[in-house]
Coordinates of N, CA and C in Angstrom, one line a residue:
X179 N 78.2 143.7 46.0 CA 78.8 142.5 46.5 C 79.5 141.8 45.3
X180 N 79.1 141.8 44.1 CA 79.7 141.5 42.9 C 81.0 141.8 42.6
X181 N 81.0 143.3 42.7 CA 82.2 144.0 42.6 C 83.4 143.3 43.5
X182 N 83.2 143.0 44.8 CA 83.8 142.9 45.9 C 84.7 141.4 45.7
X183 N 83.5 140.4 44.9 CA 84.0 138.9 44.7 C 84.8 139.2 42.8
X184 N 84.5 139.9 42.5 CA 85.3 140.1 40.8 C 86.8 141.1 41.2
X185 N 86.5 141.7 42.2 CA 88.1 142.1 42.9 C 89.2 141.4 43.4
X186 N 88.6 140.4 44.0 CA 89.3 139.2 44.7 C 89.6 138.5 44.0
X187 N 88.5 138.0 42.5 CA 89.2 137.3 42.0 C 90.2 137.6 41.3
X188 N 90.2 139.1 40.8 CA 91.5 139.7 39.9 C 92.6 139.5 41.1
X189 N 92.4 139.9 41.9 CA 93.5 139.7 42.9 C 94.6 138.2 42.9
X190 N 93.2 137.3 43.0 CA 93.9 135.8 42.7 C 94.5 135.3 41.5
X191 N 93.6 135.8 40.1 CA 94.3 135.9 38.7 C 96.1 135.9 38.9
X192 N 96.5 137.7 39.4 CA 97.1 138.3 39.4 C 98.3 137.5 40.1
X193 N 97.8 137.1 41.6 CA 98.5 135.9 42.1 C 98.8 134.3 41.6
X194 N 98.2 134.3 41.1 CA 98.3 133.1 39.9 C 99.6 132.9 39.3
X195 N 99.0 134.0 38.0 CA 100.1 134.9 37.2 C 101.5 134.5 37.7
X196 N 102.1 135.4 39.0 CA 103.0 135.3 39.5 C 103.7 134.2 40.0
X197 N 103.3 133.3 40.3 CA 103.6 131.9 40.8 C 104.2 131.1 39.5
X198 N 102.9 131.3 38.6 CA 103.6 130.6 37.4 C 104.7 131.1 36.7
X199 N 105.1 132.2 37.1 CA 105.9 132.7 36.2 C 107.3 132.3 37.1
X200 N 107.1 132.3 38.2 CA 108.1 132.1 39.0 C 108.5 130.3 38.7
X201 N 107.3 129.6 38.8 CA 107.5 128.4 38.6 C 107.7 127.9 37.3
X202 N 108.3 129.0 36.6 CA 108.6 128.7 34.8 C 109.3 127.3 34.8
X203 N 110.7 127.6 35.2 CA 111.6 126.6 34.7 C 110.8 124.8 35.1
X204 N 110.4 125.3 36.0 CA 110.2 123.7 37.0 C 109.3 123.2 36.1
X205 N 108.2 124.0 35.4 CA 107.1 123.6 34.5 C 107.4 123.3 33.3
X206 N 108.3 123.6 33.2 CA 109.4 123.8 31.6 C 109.5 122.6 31.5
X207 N 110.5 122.1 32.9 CA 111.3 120.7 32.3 C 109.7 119.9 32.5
X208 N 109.1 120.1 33.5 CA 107.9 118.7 33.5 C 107.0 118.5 32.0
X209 N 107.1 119.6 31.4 CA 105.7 119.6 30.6 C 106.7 119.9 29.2
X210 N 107.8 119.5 29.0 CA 108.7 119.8 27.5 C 108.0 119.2 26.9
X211 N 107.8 117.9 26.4 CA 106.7 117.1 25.7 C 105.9 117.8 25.2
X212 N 105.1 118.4 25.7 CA 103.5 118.4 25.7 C 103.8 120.0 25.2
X213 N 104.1 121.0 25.8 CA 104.9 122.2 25.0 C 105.5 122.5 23.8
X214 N 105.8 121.0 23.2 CA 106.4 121.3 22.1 C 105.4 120.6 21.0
X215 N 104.5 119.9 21.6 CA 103.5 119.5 21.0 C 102.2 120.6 20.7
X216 N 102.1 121.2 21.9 CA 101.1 122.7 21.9 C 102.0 123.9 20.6
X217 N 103.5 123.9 20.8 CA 103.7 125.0 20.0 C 103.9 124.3 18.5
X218 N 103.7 123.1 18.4 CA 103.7 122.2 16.9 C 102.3 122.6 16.6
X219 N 100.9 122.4 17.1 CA 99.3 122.5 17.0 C 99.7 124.0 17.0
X220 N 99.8 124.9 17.4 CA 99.6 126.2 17.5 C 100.2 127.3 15.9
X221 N 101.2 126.7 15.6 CA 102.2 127.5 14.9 C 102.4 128.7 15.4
X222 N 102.8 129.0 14.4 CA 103.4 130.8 14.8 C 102.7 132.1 14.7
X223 N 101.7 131.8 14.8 CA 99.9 132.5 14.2 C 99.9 133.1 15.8
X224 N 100.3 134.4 15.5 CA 99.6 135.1 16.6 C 98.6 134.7 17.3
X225 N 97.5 135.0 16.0 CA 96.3 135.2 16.5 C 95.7 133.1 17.3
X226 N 96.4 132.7 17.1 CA 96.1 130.7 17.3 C 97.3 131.2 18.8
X227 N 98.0 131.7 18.5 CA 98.7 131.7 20.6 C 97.9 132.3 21.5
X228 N 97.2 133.9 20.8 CA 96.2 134.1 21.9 C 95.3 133.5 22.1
X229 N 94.8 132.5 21.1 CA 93.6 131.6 21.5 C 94.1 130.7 22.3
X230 N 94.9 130.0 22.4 CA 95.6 129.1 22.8 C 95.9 129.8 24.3
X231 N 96.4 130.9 24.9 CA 96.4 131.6 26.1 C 95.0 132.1 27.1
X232 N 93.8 131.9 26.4 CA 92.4 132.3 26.7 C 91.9 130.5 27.0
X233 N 92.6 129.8 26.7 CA 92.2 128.2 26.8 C 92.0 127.9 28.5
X234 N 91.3 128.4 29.1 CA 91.2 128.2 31.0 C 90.5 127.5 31.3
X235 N 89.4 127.2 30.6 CA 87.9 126.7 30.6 C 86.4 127.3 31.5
X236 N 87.0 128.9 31.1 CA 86.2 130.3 31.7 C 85.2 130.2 30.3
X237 N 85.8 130.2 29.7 CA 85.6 131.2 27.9 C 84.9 129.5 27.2
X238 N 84.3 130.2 26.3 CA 83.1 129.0 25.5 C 84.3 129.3 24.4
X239 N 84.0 128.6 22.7 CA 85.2 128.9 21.7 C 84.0 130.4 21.2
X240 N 82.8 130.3 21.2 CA 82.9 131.4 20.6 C 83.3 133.0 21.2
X241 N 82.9 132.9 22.7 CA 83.8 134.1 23.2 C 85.6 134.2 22.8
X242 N 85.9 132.8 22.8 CA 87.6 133.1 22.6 C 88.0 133.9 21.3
X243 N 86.6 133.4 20.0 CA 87.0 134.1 19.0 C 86.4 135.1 19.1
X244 N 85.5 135.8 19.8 CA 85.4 136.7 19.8 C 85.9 137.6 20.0
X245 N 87.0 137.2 21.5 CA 87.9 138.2 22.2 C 89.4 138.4 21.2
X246 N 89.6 137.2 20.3 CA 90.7 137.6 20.0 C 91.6 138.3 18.6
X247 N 90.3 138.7 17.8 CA 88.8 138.1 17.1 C 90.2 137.1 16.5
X248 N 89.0 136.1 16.4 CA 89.6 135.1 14.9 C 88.1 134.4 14.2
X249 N 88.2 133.9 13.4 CA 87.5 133.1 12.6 C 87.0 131.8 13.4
X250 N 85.9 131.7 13.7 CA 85.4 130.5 14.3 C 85.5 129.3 13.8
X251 N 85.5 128.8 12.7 CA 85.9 127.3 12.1 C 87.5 127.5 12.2
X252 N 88.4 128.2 12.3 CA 89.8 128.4 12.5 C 90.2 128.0 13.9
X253 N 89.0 128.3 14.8 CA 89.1 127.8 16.5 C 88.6 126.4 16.4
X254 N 88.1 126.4 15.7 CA 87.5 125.1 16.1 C 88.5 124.3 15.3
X255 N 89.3 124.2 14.3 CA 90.2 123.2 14.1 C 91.2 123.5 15.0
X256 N 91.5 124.2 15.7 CA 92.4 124.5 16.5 C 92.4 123.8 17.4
X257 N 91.2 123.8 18.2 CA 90.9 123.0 19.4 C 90.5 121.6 19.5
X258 N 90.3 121.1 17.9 CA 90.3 119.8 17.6 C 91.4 119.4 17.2
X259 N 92.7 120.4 16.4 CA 93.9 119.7 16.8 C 94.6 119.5 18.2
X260 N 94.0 120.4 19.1 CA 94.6 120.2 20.4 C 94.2 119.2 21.0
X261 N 92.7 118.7 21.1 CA 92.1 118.1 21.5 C 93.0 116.6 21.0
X262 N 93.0 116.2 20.0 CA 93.5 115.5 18.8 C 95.0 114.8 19.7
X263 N 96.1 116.2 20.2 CA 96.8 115.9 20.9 C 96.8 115.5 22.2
X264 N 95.4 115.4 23.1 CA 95.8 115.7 24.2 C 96.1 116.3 25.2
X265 N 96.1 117.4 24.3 CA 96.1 119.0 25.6 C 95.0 119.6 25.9
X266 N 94.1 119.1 25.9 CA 92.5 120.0 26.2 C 92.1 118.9 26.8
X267 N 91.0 119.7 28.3 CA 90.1 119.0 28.6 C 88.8 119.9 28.3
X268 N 87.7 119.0 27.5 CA 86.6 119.4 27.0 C 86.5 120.6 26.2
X269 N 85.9 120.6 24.7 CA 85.7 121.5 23.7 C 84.9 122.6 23.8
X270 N 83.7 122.7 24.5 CA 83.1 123.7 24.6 C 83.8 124.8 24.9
X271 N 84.1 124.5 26.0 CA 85.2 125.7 27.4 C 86.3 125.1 27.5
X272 N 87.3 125.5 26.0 CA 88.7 124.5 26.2 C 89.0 125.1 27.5
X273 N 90.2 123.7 28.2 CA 90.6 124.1 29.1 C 92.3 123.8 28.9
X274 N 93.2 123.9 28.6 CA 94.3 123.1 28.7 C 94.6 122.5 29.9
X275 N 95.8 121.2 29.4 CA 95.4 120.1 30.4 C 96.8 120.6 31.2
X276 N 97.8 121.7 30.9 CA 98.9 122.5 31.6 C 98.6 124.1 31.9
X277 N 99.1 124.3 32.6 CA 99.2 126.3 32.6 C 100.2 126.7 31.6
X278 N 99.6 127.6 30.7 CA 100.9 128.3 30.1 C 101.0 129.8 30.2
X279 N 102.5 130.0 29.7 CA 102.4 131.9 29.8 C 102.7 131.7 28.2
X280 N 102.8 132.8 27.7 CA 103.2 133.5 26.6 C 104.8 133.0 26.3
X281 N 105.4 133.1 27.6 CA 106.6 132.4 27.4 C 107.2 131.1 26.9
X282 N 105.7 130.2 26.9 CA 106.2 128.9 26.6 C 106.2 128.9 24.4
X283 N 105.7 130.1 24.1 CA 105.8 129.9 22.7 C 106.7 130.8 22.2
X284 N 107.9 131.7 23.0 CA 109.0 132.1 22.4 C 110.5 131.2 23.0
X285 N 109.9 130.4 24.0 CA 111.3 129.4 24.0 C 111.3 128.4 22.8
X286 N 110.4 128.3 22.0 CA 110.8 127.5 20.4 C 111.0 128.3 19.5
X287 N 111.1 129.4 19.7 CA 112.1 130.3 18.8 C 113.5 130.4 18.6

């Protein structure tokens, strides 16, 4: 039965995924602000964008560093600069307070 509800939910992820990706631009112009604020907190640190992409509020910070590996006092100023900004809701299991893809940190390139 487990199997059956962790299939569906990939299914939904996956459906997710696509919507947002579809709904780039529209999300683009709403959330310019706050994207350029996340890719100012973030820098250009790989490894701080995949943290920053694991931000759903599934993942605690030490799984996030686990998964991405990074340095856990490196997450945690991370998440206190985001926090700091206004893009996180709650620290334990950041969550960002927007969806993002991957895409929103090579449009400031």
């Amino acid at each position: 039965m487990a199997n059956g509800i962790e299939s569906e939910l990939d299914v939904l992820r996956d459906i997710r995924e696509l919507l947002l990706l579809m709904a780039e631009p529209q999300l683009a112009e709403r959330d310019r602000a706050r994207r350029e604020d996340l890719r100012r907190v973030a820098g250009r640190s790989e490894k701080s964008v995949k943290a920053v992409l694991l931000m759903d509020g599934t993942r605690s910070q030490a799984a996030i560093a686990k998964e991405v590996p990074m340095d856990v006092g490196q997450l945690s100023r991370l998440v206190k600069a985001l926090n700091d900004a206004g893009l996180l809701r709650g620290s334990t299991n950041p969550h960002l307070v927007m969806p993002v893809s991957e895409a929103v940190f090579s449009e400031g390139k």
